[in-house]
XYZ file of N, CA, C and O in Angstrom:
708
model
N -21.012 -88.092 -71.194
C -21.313 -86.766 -71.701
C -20.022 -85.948 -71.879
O -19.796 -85.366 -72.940
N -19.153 -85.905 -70.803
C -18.136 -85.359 -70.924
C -16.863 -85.765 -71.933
O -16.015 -84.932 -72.254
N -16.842 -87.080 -72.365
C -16.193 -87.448 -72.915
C -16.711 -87.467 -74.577
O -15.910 -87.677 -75.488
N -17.834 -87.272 -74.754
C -18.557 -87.021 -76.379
C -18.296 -85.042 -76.581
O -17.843 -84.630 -77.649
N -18.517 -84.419 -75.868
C -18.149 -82.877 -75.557
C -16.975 -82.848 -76.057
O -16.771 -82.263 -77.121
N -15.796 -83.602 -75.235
C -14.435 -82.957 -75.554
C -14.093 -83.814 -76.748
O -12.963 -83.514 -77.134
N -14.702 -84.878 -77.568
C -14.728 -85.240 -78.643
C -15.090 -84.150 -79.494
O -14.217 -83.381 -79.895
N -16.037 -84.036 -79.743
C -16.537 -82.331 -80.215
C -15.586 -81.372 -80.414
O -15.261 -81.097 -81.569
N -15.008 -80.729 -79.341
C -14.874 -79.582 -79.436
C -13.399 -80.423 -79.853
O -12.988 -79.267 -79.960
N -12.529 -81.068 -80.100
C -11.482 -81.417 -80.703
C -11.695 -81.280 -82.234
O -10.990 -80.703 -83.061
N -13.047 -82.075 -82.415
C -13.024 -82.151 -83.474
C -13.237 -80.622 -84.419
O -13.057 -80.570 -85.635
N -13.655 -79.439 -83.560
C -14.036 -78.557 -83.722
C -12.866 -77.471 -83.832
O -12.694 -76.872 -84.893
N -12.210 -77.276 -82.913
C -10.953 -77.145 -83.188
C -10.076 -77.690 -84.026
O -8.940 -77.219 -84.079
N -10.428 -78.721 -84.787
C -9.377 -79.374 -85.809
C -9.910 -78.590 -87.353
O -9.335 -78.460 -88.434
N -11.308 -78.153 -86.849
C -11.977 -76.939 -88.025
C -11.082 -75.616 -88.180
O -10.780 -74.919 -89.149
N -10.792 -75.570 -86.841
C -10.486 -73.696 -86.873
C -9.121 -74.076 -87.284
O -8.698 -73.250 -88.092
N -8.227 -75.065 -87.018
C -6.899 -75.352 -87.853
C -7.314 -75.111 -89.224
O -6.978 -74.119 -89.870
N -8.092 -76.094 -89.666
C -8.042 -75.793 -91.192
C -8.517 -74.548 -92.083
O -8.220 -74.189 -93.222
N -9.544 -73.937 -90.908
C -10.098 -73.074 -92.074
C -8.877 -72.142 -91.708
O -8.719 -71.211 -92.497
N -8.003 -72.216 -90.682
C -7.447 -70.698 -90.441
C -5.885 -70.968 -91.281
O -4.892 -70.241 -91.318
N -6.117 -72.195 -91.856
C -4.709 -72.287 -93.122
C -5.082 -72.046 -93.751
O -4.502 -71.235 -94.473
N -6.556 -72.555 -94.141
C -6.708 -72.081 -95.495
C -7.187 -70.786 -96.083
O -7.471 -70.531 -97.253
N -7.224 -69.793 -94.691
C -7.605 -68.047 -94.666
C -6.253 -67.539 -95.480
O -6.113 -66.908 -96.527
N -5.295 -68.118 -94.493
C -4.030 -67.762 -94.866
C -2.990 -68.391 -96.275
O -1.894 -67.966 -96.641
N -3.626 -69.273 -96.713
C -3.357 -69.714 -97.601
C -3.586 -68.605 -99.285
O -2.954 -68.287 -100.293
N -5.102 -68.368 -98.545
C -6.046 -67.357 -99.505
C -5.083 -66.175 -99.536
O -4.616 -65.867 -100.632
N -4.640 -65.290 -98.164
C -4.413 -64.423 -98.228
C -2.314 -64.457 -99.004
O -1.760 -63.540 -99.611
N -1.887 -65.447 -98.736
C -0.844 -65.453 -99.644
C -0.856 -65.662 -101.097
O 0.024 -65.167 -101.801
N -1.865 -66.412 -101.611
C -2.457 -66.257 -102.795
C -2.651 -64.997 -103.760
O -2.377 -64.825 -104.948
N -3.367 -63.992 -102.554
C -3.774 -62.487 -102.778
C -2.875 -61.822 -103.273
O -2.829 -61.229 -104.351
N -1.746 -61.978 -102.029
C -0.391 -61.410 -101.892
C 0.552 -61.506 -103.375
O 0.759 -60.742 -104.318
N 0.863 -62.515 -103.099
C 1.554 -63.437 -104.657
C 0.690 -62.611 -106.174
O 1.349 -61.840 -106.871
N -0.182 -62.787 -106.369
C -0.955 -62.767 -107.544
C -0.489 -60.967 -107.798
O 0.300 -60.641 -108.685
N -1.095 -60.030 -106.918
C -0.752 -58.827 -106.807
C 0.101 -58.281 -106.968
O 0.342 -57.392 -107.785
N 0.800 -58.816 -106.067
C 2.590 -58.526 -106.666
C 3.150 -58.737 -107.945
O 3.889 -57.973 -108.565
N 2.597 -60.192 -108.385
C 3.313 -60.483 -109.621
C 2.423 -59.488 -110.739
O 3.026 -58.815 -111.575
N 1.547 -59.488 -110.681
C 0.936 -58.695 -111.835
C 1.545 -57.440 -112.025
O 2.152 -57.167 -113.061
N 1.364 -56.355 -110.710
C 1.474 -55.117 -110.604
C 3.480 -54.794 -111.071
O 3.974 -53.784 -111.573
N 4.158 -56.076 -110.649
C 5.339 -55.851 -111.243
C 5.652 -55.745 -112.472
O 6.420 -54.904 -112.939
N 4.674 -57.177 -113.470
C 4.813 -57.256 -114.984
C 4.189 -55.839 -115.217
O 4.664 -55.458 -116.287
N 3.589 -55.152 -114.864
C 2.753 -53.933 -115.273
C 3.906 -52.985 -115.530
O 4.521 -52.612 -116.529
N 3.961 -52.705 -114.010
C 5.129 -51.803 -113.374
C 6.295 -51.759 -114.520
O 6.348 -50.815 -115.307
N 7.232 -52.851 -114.562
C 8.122 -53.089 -115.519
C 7.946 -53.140 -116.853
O 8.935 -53.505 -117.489
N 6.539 -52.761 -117.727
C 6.267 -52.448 -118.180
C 6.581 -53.635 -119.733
O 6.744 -53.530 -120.949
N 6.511 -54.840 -118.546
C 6.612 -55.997 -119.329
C 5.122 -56.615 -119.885
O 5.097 -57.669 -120.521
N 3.686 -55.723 -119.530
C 3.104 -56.264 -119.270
C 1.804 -55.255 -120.012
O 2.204 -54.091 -119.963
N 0.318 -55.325 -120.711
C -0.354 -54.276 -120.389
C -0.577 -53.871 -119.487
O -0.298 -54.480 -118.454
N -1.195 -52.637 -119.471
C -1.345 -51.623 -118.276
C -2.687 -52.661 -117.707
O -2.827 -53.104 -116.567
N -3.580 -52.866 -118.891
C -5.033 -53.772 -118.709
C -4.971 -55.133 -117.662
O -5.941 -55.521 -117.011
N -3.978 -55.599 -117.651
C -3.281 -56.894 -116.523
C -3.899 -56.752 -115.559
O -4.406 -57.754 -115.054
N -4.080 -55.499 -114.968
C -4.520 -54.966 -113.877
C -5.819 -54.874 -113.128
O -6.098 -54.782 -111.932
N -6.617 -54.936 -114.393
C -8.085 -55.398 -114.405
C -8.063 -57.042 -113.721
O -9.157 -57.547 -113.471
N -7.159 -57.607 -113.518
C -7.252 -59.002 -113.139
C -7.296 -58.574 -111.333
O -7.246 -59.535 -110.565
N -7.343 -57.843 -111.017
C -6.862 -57.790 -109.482
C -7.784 -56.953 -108.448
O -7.534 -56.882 -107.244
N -9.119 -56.197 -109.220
C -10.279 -56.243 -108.772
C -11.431 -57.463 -108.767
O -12.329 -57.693 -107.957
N -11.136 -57.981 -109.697
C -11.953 -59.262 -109.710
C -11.553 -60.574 -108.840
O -12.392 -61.228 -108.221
N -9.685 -60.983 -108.882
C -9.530 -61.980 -108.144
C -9.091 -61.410 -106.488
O -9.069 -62.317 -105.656
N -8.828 -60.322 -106.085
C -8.164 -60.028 -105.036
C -9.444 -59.775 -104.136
O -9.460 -60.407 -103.079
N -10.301 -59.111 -104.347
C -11.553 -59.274 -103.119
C -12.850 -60.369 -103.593
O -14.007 -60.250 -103.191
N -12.455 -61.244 -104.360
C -12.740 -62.656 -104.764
C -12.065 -63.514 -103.624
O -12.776 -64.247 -102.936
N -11.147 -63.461 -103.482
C -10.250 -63.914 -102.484
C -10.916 -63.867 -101.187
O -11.717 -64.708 -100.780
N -10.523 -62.815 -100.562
C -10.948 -62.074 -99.747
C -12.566 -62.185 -98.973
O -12.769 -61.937 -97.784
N -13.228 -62.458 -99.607
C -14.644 -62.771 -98.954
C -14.465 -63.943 -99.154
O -15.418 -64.549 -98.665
N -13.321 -65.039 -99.895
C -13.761 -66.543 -99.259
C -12.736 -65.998 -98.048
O -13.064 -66.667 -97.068
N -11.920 -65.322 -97.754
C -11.302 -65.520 -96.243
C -12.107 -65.194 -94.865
O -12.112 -65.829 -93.810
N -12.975 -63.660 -95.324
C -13.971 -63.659 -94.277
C -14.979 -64.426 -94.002
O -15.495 -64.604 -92.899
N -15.457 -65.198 -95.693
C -15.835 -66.591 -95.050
C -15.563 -67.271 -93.885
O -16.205 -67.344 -92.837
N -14.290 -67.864 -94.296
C -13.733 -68.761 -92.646
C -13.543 -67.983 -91.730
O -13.443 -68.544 -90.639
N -13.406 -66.416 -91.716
C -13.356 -66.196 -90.370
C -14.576 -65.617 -90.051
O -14.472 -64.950 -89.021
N -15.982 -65.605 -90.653
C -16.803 -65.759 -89.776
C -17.311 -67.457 -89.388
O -18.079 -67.616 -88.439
N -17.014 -68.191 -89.875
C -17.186 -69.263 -90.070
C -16.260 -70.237 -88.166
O -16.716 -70.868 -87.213
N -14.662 -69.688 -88.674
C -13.933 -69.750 -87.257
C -14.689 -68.824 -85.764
O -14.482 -69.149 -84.594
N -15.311 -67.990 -86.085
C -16.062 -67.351 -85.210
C -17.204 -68.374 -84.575
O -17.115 -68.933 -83.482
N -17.978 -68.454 -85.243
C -19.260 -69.152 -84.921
C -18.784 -70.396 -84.390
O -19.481 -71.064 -83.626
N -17.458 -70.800 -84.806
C -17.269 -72.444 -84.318
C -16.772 -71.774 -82.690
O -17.252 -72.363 -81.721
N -15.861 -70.608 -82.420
C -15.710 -70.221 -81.243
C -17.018 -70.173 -80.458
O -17.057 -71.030 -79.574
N -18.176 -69.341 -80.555
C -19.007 -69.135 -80.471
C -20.089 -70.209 -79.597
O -20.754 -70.146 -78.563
N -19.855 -71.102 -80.561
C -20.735 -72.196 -80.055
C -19.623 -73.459 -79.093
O -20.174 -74.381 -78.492
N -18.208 -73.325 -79.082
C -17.874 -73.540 -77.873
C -18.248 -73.018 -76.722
O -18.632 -73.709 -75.778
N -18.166 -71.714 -76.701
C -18.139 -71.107 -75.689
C -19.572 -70.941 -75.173
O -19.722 -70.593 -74.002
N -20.707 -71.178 -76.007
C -22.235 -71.294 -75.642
C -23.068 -72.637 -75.145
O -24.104 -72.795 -74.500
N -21.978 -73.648 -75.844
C -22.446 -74.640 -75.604
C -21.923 -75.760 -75.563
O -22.573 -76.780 -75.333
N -20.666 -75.739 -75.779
C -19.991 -77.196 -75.244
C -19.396 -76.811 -73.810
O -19.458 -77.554 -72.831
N -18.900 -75.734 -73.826
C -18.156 -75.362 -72.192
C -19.382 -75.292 -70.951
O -19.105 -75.630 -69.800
N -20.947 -74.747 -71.391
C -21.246 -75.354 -70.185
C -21.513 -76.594 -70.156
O -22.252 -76.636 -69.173
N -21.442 -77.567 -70.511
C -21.491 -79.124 -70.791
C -20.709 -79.514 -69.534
O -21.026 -79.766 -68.372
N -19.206 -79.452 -70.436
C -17.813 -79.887 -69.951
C -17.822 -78.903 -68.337
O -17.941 -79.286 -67.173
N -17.670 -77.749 -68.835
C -17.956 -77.422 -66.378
C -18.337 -78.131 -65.856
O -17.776 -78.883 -65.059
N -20.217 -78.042 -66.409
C -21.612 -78.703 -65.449
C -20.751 -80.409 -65.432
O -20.652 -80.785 -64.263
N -20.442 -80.942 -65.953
C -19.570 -82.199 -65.868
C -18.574 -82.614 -65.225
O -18.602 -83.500 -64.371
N -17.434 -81.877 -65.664
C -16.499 -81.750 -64.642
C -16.233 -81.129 -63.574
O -15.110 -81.150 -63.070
N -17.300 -80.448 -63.052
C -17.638 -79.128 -61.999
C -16.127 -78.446 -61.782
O -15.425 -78.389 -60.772
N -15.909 -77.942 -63.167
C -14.555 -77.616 -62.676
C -15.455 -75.535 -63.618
O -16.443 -75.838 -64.287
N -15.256 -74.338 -63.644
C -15.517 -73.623 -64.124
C -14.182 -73.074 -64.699
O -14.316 -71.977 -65.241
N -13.301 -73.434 -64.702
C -12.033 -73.397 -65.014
C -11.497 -73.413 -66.499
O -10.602 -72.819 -67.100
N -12.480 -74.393 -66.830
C -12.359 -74.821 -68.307
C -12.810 -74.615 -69.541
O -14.029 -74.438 -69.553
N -12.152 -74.558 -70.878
C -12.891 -74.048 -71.946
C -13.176 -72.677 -71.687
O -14.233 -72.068 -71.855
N -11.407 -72.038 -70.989
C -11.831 -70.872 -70.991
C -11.158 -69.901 -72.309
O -10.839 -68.721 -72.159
N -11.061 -70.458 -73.253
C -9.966 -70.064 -74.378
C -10.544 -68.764 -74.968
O -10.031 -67.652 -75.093
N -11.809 -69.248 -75.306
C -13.095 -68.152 -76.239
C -13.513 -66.814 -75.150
O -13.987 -65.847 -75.747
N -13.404 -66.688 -73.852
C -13.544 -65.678 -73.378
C -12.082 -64.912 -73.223
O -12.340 -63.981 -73.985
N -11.465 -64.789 -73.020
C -10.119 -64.911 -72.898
C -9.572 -63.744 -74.460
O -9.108 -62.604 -74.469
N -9.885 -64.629 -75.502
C -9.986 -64.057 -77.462
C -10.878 -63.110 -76.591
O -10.337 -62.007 -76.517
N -11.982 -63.163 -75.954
C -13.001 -62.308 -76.305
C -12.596 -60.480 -75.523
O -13.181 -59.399 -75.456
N -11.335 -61.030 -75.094
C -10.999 -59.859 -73.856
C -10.136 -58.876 -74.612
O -9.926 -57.663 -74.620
N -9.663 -60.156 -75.357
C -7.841 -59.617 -76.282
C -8.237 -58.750 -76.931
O -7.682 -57.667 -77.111
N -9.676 -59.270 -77.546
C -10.056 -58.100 -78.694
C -10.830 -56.834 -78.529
O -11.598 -56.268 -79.308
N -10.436 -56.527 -77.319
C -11.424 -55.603 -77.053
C -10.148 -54.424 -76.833
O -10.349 -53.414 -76.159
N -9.233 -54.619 -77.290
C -8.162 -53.496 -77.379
C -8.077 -53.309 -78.813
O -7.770 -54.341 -79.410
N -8.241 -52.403 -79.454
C -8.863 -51.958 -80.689
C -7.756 -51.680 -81.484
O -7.877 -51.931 -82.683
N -6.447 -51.106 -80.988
C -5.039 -50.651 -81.588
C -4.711 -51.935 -81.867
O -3.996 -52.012 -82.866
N -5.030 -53.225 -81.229
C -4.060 -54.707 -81.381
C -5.251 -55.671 -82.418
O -5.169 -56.774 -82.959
N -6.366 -54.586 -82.349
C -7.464 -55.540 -83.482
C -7.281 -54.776 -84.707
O -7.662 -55.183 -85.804
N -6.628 -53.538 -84.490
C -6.586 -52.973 -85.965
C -5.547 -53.280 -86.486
O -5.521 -54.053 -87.444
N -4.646 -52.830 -86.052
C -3.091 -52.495 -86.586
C -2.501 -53.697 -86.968
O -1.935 -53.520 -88.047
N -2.347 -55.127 -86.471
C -2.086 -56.460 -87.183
C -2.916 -56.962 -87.960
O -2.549 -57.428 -89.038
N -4.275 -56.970 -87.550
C -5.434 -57.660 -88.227
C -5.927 -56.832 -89.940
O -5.688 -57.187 -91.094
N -6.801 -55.448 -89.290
C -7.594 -55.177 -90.186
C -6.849 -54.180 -91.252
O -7.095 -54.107 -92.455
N -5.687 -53.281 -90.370
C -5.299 -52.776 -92.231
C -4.730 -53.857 -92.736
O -5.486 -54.507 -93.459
N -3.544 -54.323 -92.594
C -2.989 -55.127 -93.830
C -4.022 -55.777 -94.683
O -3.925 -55.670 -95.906
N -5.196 -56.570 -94.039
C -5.988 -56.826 -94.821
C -6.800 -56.270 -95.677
O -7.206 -56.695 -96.758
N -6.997 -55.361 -95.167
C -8.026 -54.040 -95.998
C -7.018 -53.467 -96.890
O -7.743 -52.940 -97.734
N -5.992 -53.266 -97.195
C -4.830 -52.819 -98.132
C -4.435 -53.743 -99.458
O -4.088 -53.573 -100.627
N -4.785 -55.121 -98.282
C -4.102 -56.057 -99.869
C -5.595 -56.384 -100.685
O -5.659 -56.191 -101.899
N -6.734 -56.873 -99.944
C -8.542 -57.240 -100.257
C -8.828 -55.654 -100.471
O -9.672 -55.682 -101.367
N -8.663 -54.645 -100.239
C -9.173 -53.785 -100.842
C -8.206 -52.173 -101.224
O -8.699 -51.066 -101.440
N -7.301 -52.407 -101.209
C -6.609 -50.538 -101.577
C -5.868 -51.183 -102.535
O -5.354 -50.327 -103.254
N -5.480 -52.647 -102.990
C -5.116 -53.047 -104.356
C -5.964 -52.922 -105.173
O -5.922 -51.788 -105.650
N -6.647 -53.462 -105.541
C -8.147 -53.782 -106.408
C -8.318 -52.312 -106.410
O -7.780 -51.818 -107.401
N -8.990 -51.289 -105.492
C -8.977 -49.792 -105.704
C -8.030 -49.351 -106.939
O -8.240 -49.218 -108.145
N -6.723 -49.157 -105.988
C -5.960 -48.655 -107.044
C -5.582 -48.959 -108.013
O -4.940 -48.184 -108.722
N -5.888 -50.320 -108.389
C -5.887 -51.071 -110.104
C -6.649 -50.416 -111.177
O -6.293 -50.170 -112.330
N -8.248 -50.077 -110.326
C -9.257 -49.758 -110.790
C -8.908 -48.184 -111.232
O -9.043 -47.834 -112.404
N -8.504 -47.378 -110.321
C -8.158 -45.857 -110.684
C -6.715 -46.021 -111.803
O -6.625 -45.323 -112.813
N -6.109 -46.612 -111.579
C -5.016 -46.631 -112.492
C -5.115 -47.016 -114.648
O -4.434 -46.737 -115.635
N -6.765 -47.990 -114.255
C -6.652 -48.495 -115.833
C -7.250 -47.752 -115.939
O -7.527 -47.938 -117.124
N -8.017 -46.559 -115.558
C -9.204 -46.057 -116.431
C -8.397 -45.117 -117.467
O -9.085 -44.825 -118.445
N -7.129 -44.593 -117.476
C -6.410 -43.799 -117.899
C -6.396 -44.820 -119.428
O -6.413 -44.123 -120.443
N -6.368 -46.347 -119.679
C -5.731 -47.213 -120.260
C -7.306 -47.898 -121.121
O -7.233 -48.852 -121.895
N -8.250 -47.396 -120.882
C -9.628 -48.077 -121.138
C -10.057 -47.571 -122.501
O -10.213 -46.361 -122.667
N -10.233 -48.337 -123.373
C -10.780 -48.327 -124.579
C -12.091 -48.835 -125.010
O -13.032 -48.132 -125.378
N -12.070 -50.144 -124.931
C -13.178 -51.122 -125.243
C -14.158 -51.287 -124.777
O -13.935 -50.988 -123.604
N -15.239 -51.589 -124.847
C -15.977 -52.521 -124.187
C -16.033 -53.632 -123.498
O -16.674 -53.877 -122.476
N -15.256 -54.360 -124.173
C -15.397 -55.615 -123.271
C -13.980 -55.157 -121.954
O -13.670 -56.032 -121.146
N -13.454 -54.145 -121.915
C -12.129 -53.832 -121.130
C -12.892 -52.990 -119.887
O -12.554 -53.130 -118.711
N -14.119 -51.975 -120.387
C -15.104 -51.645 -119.675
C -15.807 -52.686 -118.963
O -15.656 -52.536 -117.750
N -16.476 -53.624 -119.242
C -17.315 -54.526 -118.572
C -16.384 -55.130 -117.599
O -16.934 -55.584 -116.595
N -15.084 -55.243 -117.665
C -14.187 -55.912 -116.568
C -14.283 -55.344 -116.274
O -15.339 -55.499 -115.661
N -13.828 -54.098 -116.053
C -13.657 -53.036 -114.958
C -14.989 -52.475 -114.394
O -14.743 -51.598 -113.566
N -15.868 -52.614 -114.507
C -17.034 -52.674 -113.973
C -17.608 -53.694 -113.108
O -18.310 -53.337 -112.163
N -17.390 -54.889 -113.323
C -17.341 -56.037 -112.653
C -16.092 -55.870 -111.006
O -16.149 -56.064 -109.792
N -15.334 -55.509 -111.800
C -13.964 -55.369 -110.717
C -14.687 -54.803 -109.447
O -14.875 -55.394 -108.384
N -15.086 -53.402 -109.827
C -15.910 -52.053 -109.410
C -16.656 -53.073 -108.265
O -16.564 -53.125 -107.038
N -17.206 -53.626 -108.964
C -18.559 -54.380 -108.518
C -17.922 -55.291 -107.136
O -17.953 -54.919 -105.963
N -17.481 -56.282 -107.546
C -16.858 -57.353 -106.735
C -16.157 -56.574 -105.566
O -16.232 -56.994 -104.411
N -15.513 -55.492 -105.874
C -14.378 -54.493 -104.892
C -15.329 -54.307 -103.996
O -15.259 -54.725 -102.840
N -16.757 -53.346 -104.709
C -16.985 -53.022 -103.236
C -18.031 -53.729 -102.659
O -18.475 -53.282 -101.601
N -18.763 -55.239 -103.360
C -19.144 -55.983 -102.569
C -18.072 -56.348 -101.580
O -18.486 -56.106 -100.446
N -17.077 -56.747 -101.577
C -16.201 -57.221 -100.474
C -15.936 -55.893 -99.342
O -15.752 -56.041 -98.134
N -15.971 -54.606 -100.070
C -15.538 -53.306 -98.962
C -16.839 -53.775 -98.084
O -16.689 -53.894 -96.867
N -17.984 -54.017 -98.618
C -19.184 -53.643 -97.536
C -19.265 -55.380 -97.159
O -20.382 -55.779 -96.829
N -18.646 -55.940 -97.180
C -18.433 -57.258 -96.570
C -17.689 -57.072 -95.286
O -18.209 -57.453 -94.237
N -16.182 -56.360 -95.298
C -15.010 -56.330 -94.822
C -15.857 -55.434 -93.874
O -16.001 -55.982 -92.780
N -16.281 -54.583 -93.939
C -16.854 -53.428 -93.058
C -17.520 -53.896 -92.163
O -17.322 -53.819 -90.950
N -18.442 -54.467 -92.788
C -19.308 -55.809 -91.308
C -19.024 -56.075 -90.482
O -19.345 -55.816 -89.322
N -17.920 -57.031 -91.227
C -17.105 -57.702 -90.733
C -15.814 -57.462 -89.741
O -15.373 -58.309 -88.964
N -15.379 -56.337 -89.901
C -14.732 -55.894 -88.763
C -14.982 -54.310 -87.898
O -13.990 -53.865 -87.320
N -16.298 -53.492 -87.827
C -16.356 -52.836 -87.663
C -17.516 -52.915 -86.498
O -17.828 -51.946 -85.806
N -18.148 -54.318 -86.382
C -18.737 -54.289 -84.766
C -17.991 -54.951 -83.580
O -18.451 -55.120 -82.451
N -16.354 -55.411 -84.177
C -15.919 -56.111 -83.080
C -15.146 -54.938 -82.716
O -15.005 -54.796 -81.501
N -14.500 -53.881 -83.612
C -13.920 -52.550 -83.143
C -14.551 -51.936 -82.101
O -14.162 -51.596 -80.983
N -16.176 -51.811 -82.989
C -17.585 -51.151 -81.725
C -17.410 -51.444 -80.322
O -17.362 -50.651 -79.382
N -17.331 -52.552 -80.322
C -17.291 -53.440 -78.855
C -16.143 -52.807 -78.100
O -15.922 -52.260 -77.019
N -15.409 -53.221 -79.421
C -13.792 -52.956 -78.657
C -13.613 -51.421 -77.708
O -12.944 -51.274 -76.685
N -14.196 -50.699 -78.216
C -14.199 -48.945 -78.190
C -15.061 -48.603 -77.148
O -14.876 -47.761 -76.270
N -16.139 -49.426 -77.348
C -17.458 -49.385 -76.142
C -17.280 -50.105 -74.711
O -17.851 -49.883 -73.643
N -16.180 -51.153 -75.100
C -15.871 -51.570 -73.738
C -14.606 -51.105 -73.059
O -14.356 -51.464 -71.908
């Protein structure tokens, strides 16, 4: 038993490696794309309309990252629910598989869950895409230049009320405990 458990949770942990490269992978993606656009803009190498590209792909992005990290959650989650009492009741050791309570302590200081974690992210997944959106309307003619930017609109603040979910009951906790 004990030895199929810590098979598991290896293998489970070899999850939270990948999805948590490929969060970060996403979020340099974000990074990159943003920059380069908003520069060709900026420099005025570029239409102003370019810009419309960065409500649609930047919190496109962005909810596949909170993907994996609710995704890395739940795999914590169910260590800590159910392979660790396995591996104790087994090894009668209570010592062990104490990693997920431990995260669960860290985050309950709200200045060290905000200030690294949730603005930068909320700035690049959502106060880019924002300010793309306020910036072309000055630049909007068409229809079909309208329907992007409506879409953008759209996608932006499906991801705001994603992102909000998503980090605004572990703050709760954080604040409440």
């Amino acid at each position: 038993m004990l030895q199929v458990s810590l098979a598991e949770f290896s293998k489970l942990r070899d999850e939270i490696i990948a999805r948590s490269n490929t969060a970060w992978t996403l979020l340099g993606l974000s990074a990159t794309v943003s920059t380069a656009v908003a520069g060709f803009v900026l420099a005025q190498k570029a239409d102003p309309l370019l810009l419309l590209l960065l409500p649609v792909l930047t919190p496109s992005l962005g909810l596949l990252f909170i993907d994996h990290a609710i995704n890395i959650g739940n795999i914590g989650t169910y260590i800590d629910g159910v392979l660790k009492p396995i591996v104790r009741d087994v090894a009668r050791e209570n010592r062990l598989l104490s990693y997920e309570e431990w995260v669960d302590r860290a985050e309950t200081r709200p200045v060290w869950r905000l200030l690294p974690f949730g603005i930068p992210l909320v700035v690049l997944f959502n106060a880019v895409p924002i300010g793309a959106l306020v910036y072309t309307v000055q630049f909007m003619g068409t229809t079909a230049a309208w329907m992007i930017w409506g879409l953008g609109a759209l996608i932006t603040a499906v991801h705001l009320g994603f992102w909000t979910a998503f980090l605004v009951p572990p703050l709760r906790r954080a604040v409440q405990g």
